[in-house]
Short mmCIF file of C-alpha atoms in Angstrom, two decimals:
data_model
loop_
_atom_site.label_atom_id
_atom_site.label_comp_id
_atom_site.label_asym_id
_atom_site.label_seq_id
_atom_site.Cartn_x
_atom_site.Cartn_y
_atom_site.Cartn_z
CA UNK Q 944 36.35 24.35 115.12
CA UNK Q 945 32.62 25.08 114.46
CA UNK Q 946 33.04 28.51 116.42
CA UNK Q 947 36.11 29.15 114.45
CA UNK Q 948 34.30 28.80 111.05
CA UNK Q 949 31.38 30.75 112.34
CA UNK Q 950 33.66 33.67 113.07
CA UNK Q 951 35.50 33.14 109.78
CA UNK Q 952 32.08 33.47 107.81
CA UNK Q 953 31.29 36.52 109.85
CA UNK Q 954 34.54 38.00 108.87
CA UNK Q 955 34.03 36.95 104.86
CA UNK Q 956 30.87 38.38 105.24
CA UNK Q 957 32.00 41.87 106.69
CA UNK Q 958 34.54 41.56 103.91
CA UNK Q 959 32.05 41.40 101.07
CA UNK Q 960 30.28 44.29 102.71
CA UNK Q 961 33.12 46.49 102.75
CA UNK Q 962 33.89 45.76 99.14
CA UNK Q 963 30.50 46.97 98.46
CA UNK Q 964 30.82 50.09 100.37
CA UNK Q 965 33.96 51.03 99.15
CA UNK Q 966 32.71 51.00 95.50
CA UNK Q 967 29.79 53.33 96.15
CA UNK Q 968 30.15 56.80 95.19
CA UNK Q 969 28.87 58.23 98.28
CA UNK Q 970 31.49 56.74 100.19
CA UNK Q 971 34.38 57.45 97.70
CA UNK Q 972 33.18 61.15 98.11
CA UNK Q 973 33.74 61.00 101.66
CA UNK Q 974 37.40 60.83 102.00
CA UNK Q 975 37.62 60.11 105.58
CA UNK Q 976 34.97 57.35 105.62
CA UNK Q 977 36.52 55.79 102.37
CA UNK Q 978 39.86 55.76 103.98
CA UNK Q 979 38.46 54.12 107.15
CA UNK Q 980 36.55 51.43 105.26
CA UNK Q 981 39.58 50.70 103.00
CA UNK Q 982 41.89 50.24 105.94
CA UNK Q 983 39.39 47.70 107.55
CA UNK Q 984 39.20 45.84 104.29
CA UNK Q 985 42.88 45.53 103.97
CA UNK Q 986 43.03 44.16 107.53
CA UNK Q 987 40.62 41.38 106.83
CA UNK Q 988 42.03 40.48 103.30
CA UNK Q 989 44.56 38.02 104.51
CA UNK Q 990 42.02 36.29 106.84
CA UNK Q 991 39.34 36.06 104.05
CA UNK Q 992 42.02 34.57 101.60
CA UNK Q 993 43.13 31.88 103.64
CA UNK Q 994 39.58 30.93 104.64
CA UNK Q 995 39.00 30.63 100.81
CA UNK Q 996 41.76 28.49 100.34
CA UNK Q 997 40.94 26.53 103.41
CA UNK Q 998 37.29 25.94 101.55
CA UNK Q 999 39.20 24.93 98.53
CA UNK Q 1000 41.50 22.37 100.25
CA UNK Q 1001 38.46 21.10 102.40
CA UNK Q 1002 36.46 20.39 98.87
CA UNK Q 1003 39.27 18.77 97.26
CA UNK Q 1004 39.69 16.19 100.05
CA UNK Q 1005 35.99 15.77 99.97
CA UNK Q 1006 36.38 15.16 96.29
CA UNK Q 1007 39.46 12.61 96.73
CA UNK Q 1008 37.73 10.78 99.51
CA UNK Q 1009 34.77 10.10 97.15
CA UNK Q 1010 37.13 8.77 94.39
CA UNK Q 1011 38.71 6.30 96.91
CA UNK Q 1012 35.12 4.84 97.54
CA UNK Q 1013 35.38 3.96 93.62
CA UNK Q 1014 36.94 1.24 92.39
CA UNK Q 1015 40.53 2.55 91.06
CA UNK Q 1016 43.45 1.12 89.44
CA UNK Q 1017 46.52 1.10 91.25
CA UNK Q 1018 48.34 3.85 89.89
CA UNK Q 1019 45.23 6.17 90.10
CA UNK Q 1020 44.61 5.01 93.76
CA UNK Q 1021 48.26 5.60 94.75
CA UNK Q 1022 48.07 9.14 92.94
CA UNK Q 1023 44.87 10.08 94.85
CA UNK Q 1024 46.21 8.93 98.21
CA UNK Q 1025 49.49 10.90 97.71
CA UNK Q 1026 47.29 14.15 96.64
CA UNK Q 1027 45.20 13.53 99.79
CA UNK Q 1028 48.42 13.45 102.03
CA UNK Q 1029 49.50 16.76 100.72
CA UNK Q 1030 45.93 18.26 101.03
CA UNK Q 1031 45.77 17.18 104.72
CA UNK Q 1032 49.16 18.75 105.31
CA UNK Q 1033 48.01 22.12 103.59
CA UNK Q 1034 44.79 22.00 105.73
CA UNK Q 1035 46.39 21.64 109.00
CA UNK Q 1036 48.82 24.46 107.98
CA UNK Q 1037 45.81 26.71 106.90
CA UNK Q 1038 44.12 26.09 110.29
CA UNK Q 1039 47.10 26.97 112.33
CA UNK Q 1040 47.54 30.40 110.12
CA UNK Q 1041 43.97 31.12 110.50
CA UNK Q 1042 43.93 30.55 114.12
CA UNK Q 1043 46.84 33.24 114.45
CA UNK Q 1044 44.89 35.65 112.06
CA UNK Q 1045 41.83 35.54 114.42
CA UNK Q 1046 43.80 36.29 117.48
CA UNK Q 1047 42.62 39.54 119.27
CA UNK Q 1048 44.76 42.37 117.72
CA UNK Q 1049 46.68 44.87 119.76
CA UNK Q 1050 45.13 47.99 119.03
CA UNK Q 1051 48.37 49.75 119.22
CA UNK Q 1052 50.02 47.61 116.66
CA UNK Q 1053 49.37 50.13 113.62
CA UNK Q 1054 50.83 53.10 115.62
CA UNK Q 1055 54.02 55.21 115.50
CA UNK Q 1056 56.14 55.08 118.73
CA UNK Q 1057 58.01 57.28 120.84
CA UNK Q 1058 61.32 55.41 122.12
CA UNK Q 1059 63.37 56.67 124.92
CA UNK Q 1060 66.88 54.96 125.34
CA UNK Q 1061 68.58 55.81 128.76
CA UNK Q 1062 72.31 54.83 129.64
CA UNK Q 1063 71.83 53.16 133.10
CA UNK Q 1064 74.20 51.25 135.18
CA UNK Q 1065 77.88 51.69 133.93
CA UNK Q 1066 78.40 55.47 133.46
CA UNK Q 1067 80.17 56.60 130.36
CA UNK Q 1068 80.29 53.02 128.99
CA UNK Q 1069 76.50 52.89 129.45
CA UNK Q 1070 75.81 56.36 127.66
CA UNK Q 1071 77.93 54.69 124.91
CA UNK Q 1072 75.99 51.55 124.52
CA UNK Q 1073 72.83 53.85 124.58
CA UNK Q 1074 74.08 55.46 121.49
CA UNK Q 1075 75.10 52.22 120.02
CA UNK Q 1076 71.21 51.20 120.65
CA UNK Q 1077 70.25 54.32 118.91
CA UNK Q 1078 72.19 53.48 115.76
CA UNK Q 1079 70.81 49.85 115.77
CA UNK Q 1080 67.23 51.19 115.84
CA UNK Q 1081 68.00 53.72 113.21
CA UNK Q 1082 69.50 51.19 110.83
CA UNK Q 1083 66.58 48.78 111.49
CA UNK Q 1084 63.98 51.73 110.81
CA UNK Q 1085 65.78 52.64 107.75
CA UNK Q 1086 65.59 49.00 106.38
CA UNK Q 1087 61.79 48.97 107.20
CA UNK Q 1088 61.47 52.28 105.21
CA UNK Q 1089 60.37 54.10 108.56
CA UNK Q 1090 61.45 57.85 109.39
CA UNK Q 1091 62.93 58.84 112.46
CA UNK Q 1092 62.99 62.10 114.22
CA UNK Q 1093 65.07 62.89 117.27
CA UNK Q 1094 62.72 64.80 119.62
CA UNK Q 1095 65.02 65.31 122.72
CA UNK Q 1096 68.80 64.24 123.51
CA UNK Q 1097 71.10 64.61 126.49
CA UNK Q 1098 74.65 63.82 125.10
CA UNK Q 1099 77.83 62.94 127.04
CA UNK Q 1100 81.19 64.25 126.50
CA UNK Q 1101 82.44 60.95 125.66
CA UNK Q 1102 79.88 60.66 122.59
CA UNK Q 1103 77.24 58.90 123.99
CA UNK Q 1104 73.71 59.53 125.35
CA UNK Q 1105 72.30 60.03 128.98
CA UNK Q 1106 68.98 60.00 127.12
CA UNK Q 1107 67.98 59.98 123.90
CA UNK Q 1108 63.82 60.36 122.88
CA UNK Q 1109 62.97 59.54 119.19
CA UNK Q 1110 59.66 59.50 117.31
CA UNK Q 1111 59.65 56.55 114.61
CA UNK Q 1112 56.95 57.03 112.02
CA UNK Q 1113 55.91 54.51 109.45
CA UNK Q 1114 53.95 51.24 108.67
CA UNK Q 1115 53.04 49.13 111.75
CA UNK Q 1116 55.80 50.44 113.99
CA UNK Q 1117 54.58 49.54 117.40
CA UNK Q 1118 53.74 45.90 116.27
CA UNK Q 1119 57.66 45.20 115.83
CA UNK Q 1120 59.23 47.35 118.08
CA UNK Q 1121 56.97 46.89 121.49
CA UNK Q 1122 59.02 43.86 122.50
CA UNK Q 1123 62.28 46.21 122.91
CA UNK Q 1124 60.91 47.58 126.09
CA UNK Q 1125 63.40 46.50 129.05
CA UNK Q 1126 66.68 46.63 130.20
CA UNK Q 1127 69.56 45.84 127.44
CA UNK Q 1128 72.87 44.53 129.08
CA UNK Q 1129 76.14 44.98 127.26
CA UNK Q 1130 79.32 42.91 128.01
CA UNK Q 1131 82.48 44.27 126.44
CA UNK Q 1132 86.06 45.65 126.76
CA UNK Q 1133 85.42 49.60 127.18
CA UNK Q 1134 87.66 51.93 125.14
CA UNK Q 1135 88.86 53.46 128.15
CA UNK Q 1136 89.83 49.92 129.83
CA UNK Q 1137 93.61 49.63 129.61
CA UNK Q 1138 93.87 46.07 131.20
CA UNK Q 1139 91.54 44.44 128.71
CA UNK Q 1140 88.93 43.57 131.37
CA UNK Q 1141 85.18 42.89 129.95
CA UNK Q 1142 82.84 45.31 131.82
CA UNK Q 1143 78.90 44.86 132.09
CA UNK Q 1144 76.80 47.84 131.74
CA UNK Q 1145 73.21 48.45 131.06
CA UNK Q 1146 70.90 50.80 128.94
CA UNK Q 1147 67.27 50.94 128.94
CA UNK Q 1148 64.75 51.28 126.29
CA UNK Q 1149 61.06 52.52 126.58
CA UNK Q 1150 58.64 52.14 123.73
CA UNK Q 1151 55.31 53.87 123.71
CA UNK Q 1152 52.47 54.16 120.92
CA UNK Q 1153 52.15 57.59 119.87
CA UNK Q 1154 48.69 58.78 121.03
CA UNK Q 1155 46.16 60.49 119.34
CA UNK Q 1156 43.58 62.92 121.02
CA UNK Q 1157 40.90 60.02 120.60
CA UNK Q 1158 42.89 57.55 122.64
CA UNK Q 1159 43.46 59.31 125.89
CA UNK Q 1160 41.70 62.50 127.34
CA UNK Q 1161 43.97 64.66 129.33
CA UNK Q 1162 42.15 67.47 130.98
CA UNK Q 1163 43.86 70.84 130.12
CA UNK Q 1164 43.37 71.69 133.86
CA UNK Q 1165 45.61 68.79 134.69
CA UNK Q 1166 48.49 70.44 132.94
CA UNK Q 1167 50.97 73.06 133.98
CA UNK Q 1168 52.82 74.92 131.26
CA UNK Q 1169 55.97 76.89 131.94
CA UNK Q 1170 57.87 78.78 129.22
CA UNK Q 1171 61.65 79.69 129.45
CA UNK Q 1172 64.36 80.81 127.31
CA UNK Q 1173 66.21 78.13 125.37
CA UNK Q 1174 69.76 77.33 126.37
CA UNK Q 1175 72.47 75.63 124.25
CA UNK Q 1176 73.63 75.96 120.50
CA UNK Q 1177 71.63 77.87 118.06
CA UNK Q 1178 73.40 81.25 117.84
CA UNK Q 1179 71.65 84.72 118.67
CA UNK Q 1180 68.12 83.69 117.81
CA UNK Q 1181 68.00 81.23 120.95
CA UNK Q 1182 67.96 83.55 123.94
CA UNK Q 1183 65.90 86.30 122.61
CA UNK Q 1184 62.39 84.69 123.15
CA UNK Q 1185 61.09 82.38 125.44
CA UNK Q 1186 60.39 79.47 123.13
CA UNK Q 1187 61.15 76.71 125.53
CA UNK Q 1188 58.25 74.76 126.71
CA UNK Q 1189 57.89 72.60 130.14
CA UNK Q 1190 54.63 70.66 130.66
CA UNK Q 1191 53.79 68.95 133.81
CA UNK Q 1192 50.83 66.40 134.27
CA UNK Q 1193 49.84 67.08 137.87
CA UNK Q 1194 47.86 63.84 138.54
CA UNK Q 1195 51.12 61.66 137.78
CA UNK Q 1196 53.81 64.07 138.16
CA UNK Q 1197 55.28 63.42 134.49
CA UNK Q 1198 57.16 66.33 133.25
CA UNK Q 1199 57.90 66.94 129.59
CA UNK Q 1200 60.54 69.92 128.54
CA UNK Q 1201 61.17 70.83 124.84
CA UNK Q 1202 63.44 73.39 123.31
CA UNK Q 1203 64.40 71.93 120.05
CA UNK Q 1204 62.02 74.03 117.58
CA UNK Q 1205 62.25 77.60 116.94
CA UNK Q 1206 59.03 78.62 118.09
CA UNK Q 1207 56.94 78.12 121.30
CA UNK Q 1208 54.02 76.84 119.38
CA UNK Q 1209 56.20 73.93 117.94
CA UNK Q 1210 57.66 73.32 121.30
CA UNK Q 1211 54.29 73.04 122.64
CA UNK Q 1212 53.05 70.70 119.87
CA UNK Q 1213 56.02 68.16 120.42
CA UNK Q 1214 55.90 68.30 124.12
CA UNK Q 1215 52.11 67.55 124.14
CA UNK Q 1216 52.65 64.58 121.95
CA UNK Q 1217 55.41 63.10 124.42
CA UNK Q 1218 53.35 63.89 127.43
CA UNK Q 1219 50.20 62.37 126.02
CA UNK Q 1220 52.40 59.22 125.19
CA UNK Q 1221 54.03 59.17 128.70
CA UNK Q 1222 50.82 59.48 130.49
CA UNK Q 1223 49.07 56.70 128.50
CA UNK Q 1224 52.14 54.63 129.13
CA UNK Q 1225 51.78 55.33 132.84
CA UNK Q 1226 48.16 54.05 133.17
CA UNK Q 1227 48.78 51.33 130.79
CA UNK Q 1228 51.56 49.92 132.80
CA UNK Q 1229 49.44 50.10 136.15
CA UNK Q 1230 46.68 48.14 134.25
CA UNK Q 1231 49.24 45.51 133.03
CA UNK Q 1232 50.69 45.22 136.43
CA UNK Q 1233 47.49 44.04 137.92
CA UNK Q 1234 47.00 41.80 134.71
CA UNK Q 1235 50.51 40.56 135.08
CA UNK Q 1236 50.19 39.55 138.78
CA UNK Q 1237 47.72 36.98 137.44
CA UNK Q 1238 49.25 35.71 134.22
CA UNK Q 1239 52.72 36.51 132.75
CA UNK Q 1240 53.16 36.51 129.00
CA UNK Q 1241 56.09 34.32 127.62
CA UNK Q 1242 57.72 37.45 126.25
CA UNK Q 1243 57.65 39.20 129.54
CA UNK Q 1244 55.79 42.02 131.28
CA UNK Q 1245 57.48 45.02 129.07
CA UNK Q 1246 58.68 46.42 132.52
CA UNK Q 1247 61.84 48.52 131.82
CA UNK Q 1248 63.71 47.09 134.76
CA UNK Q 1249 63.24 43.43 133.34
CA UNK Q 1250 66.60 42.41 131.66
CA UNK Q 1251 65.45 41.21 128.30
CA UNK Q 1252 68.77 40.81 126.27
CA UNK Q 1253 72.53 40.66 126.51
CA UNK Q 1254 74.91 41.87 123.80
CA UNK Q 1255 78.31 40.08 124.22
CA UNK Q 1256 80.89 41.74 121.99
CA UNK Q 1257 83.93 39.46 122.89
CA UNK Q 1258 81.72 36.26 121.58
CA UNK Q 1259 79.83 38.37 118.97
CA UNK Q 1260 76.89 36.85 120.65
CA UNK Q 1261 73.25 38.08 121.45
CA UNK Q 1262 70.91 36.41 123.70
CA UNK Q 1263 67.24 37.31 124.05
CA UNK Q 1264 66.30 35.88 127.73
CA UNK Q 1265 62.32 35.73 127.29
CA UNK Q 1266 62.74 33.17 124.83
CA UNK Q 1267 66.08 31.56 125.27
CA UNK Q 1268 67.29 32.78 121.56
CA UNK Q 1269 70.82 33.28 121.21
CA UNK Q 1270 72.59 34.49 117.88
CA UNK Q 1271 76.04 34.47 116.88
CA UNK Q 1272 75.96 37.43 114.87
CA UNK Q 1273 76.03 40.45 116.97
CA UNK Q 1274 77.62 42.54 114.50
CA UNK Q 1275 75.03 42.13 112.09
CA UNK Q 1276 72.21 42.90 114.83
CA UNK Q 1277 74.03 45.92 115.76
CA UNK Q 1278 73.88 46.78 112.01
CA UNK Q 1279 70.16 46.65 112.24
CA UNK Q 1280 69.29 43.14 111.45
CA UNK Q 1281 66.76 42.72 114.09
CA UNK Q 1282 64.38 40.54 111.98
CA UNK Q 1283 65.36 37.10 113.28
CA UNK Q 1284 64.94 38.31 117.08
CA UNK Q 1285 61.81 40.21 116.38
CA UNK Q 1286 60.11 37.41 114.37
CA UNK Q 1287 60.82 34.91 116.91
CA UNK Q 1288 59.38 37.32 119.65
CA UNK Q 1289 56.27 37.79 117.70
CA UNK Q 1290 55.83 33.72 117.07
CA UNK Q 1291 56.41 33.24 120.90
CA UNK Q 1292 53.98 36.02 121.72
CA UNK Q 1293 51.48 34.40 119.12
CA UNK Q 1294 52.07 30.76 120.67
CA UNK Q 1295 51.40 32.14 124.20
CA UNK Q 1296 48.24 33.77 123.29
CA UNK Q 1297 46.93 30.68 121.49
CA UNK Q 1298 47.84 28.51 124.65
CA UNK Q 1299 45.73 31.09 126.58
CA UNK Q 1300 42.83 30.84 124.23
CA UNK Q 1301 42.92 27.12 124.46
CA UNK Q 1302 43.13 27.06 128.21
CA UNK Q 1303 40.23 29.43 128.60
CA UNK Q 1304 38.27 28.24 125.79
#
């Protein structure tokens, strides 16, 4: 515990220093520096508040202990003991909260994401389920006040998607959606099934943090860029100029094609954003494979082939296999009410990290 309080005191000292800095006229004049320091101050605020609450509660406990050593009448003695019981419970809760707040932060948690949804095993039914997942995440994003942009899509004749790529921007998007990586299995009677048999199909979801230039250096020499004429809807404009862009990252063989935008410059920028995220994800996955060979997290590896969740329509049931959570409200989950599942996954992840700290402490 002493080590924890040394760390807390260091956090509180840094918080005080930040508050002085962001009141300094020179810092205020430097917008970039002011924003950076304000963000850091905001991130420390909750930890410092809890620390101050903890100090207050600890002081009250010491005062009550002192009072109990004196000669008190029965009523007063009972009252102080009752207060001590409440304060001890508060202290334990604050200790638990602080331990979670002091856990190492995932550096990607604040980032926007690129999400890829693919219809996998199950043909048309898998592509329809990919469209249902797209709808579910869109509604969840709307509830969070996030913005969704479709970057690329490959629609099927039945109204589903072989693949759809989205960019989701907003507050701490990655921190909530990073657990969606993996294979999502659906069990239901397809619209085309006349005999009423339940079929099982799969769609995979990939979630990658949107990478800024600073996070990953891609050597321009490692990228081959081809331009070609767009095809598809868009009227006369579309075939006149070579505005579509295909980028290949030679060391990994990752290819991104983009023809959504009107200009080649816009398509290049979008393709580069997706390429950077996919290359980062490629190298990060390799590192994690090595790490996971030694220790598996409770929430799983995040491998896209790992079956993470089953959506059972006949029983209105959704089960997250990583944490053994079953909810009998699939209709509401598909309507974007994902909070119960995501909160449970975050808690499970925190518990696993605390356990690791305890074992390695």
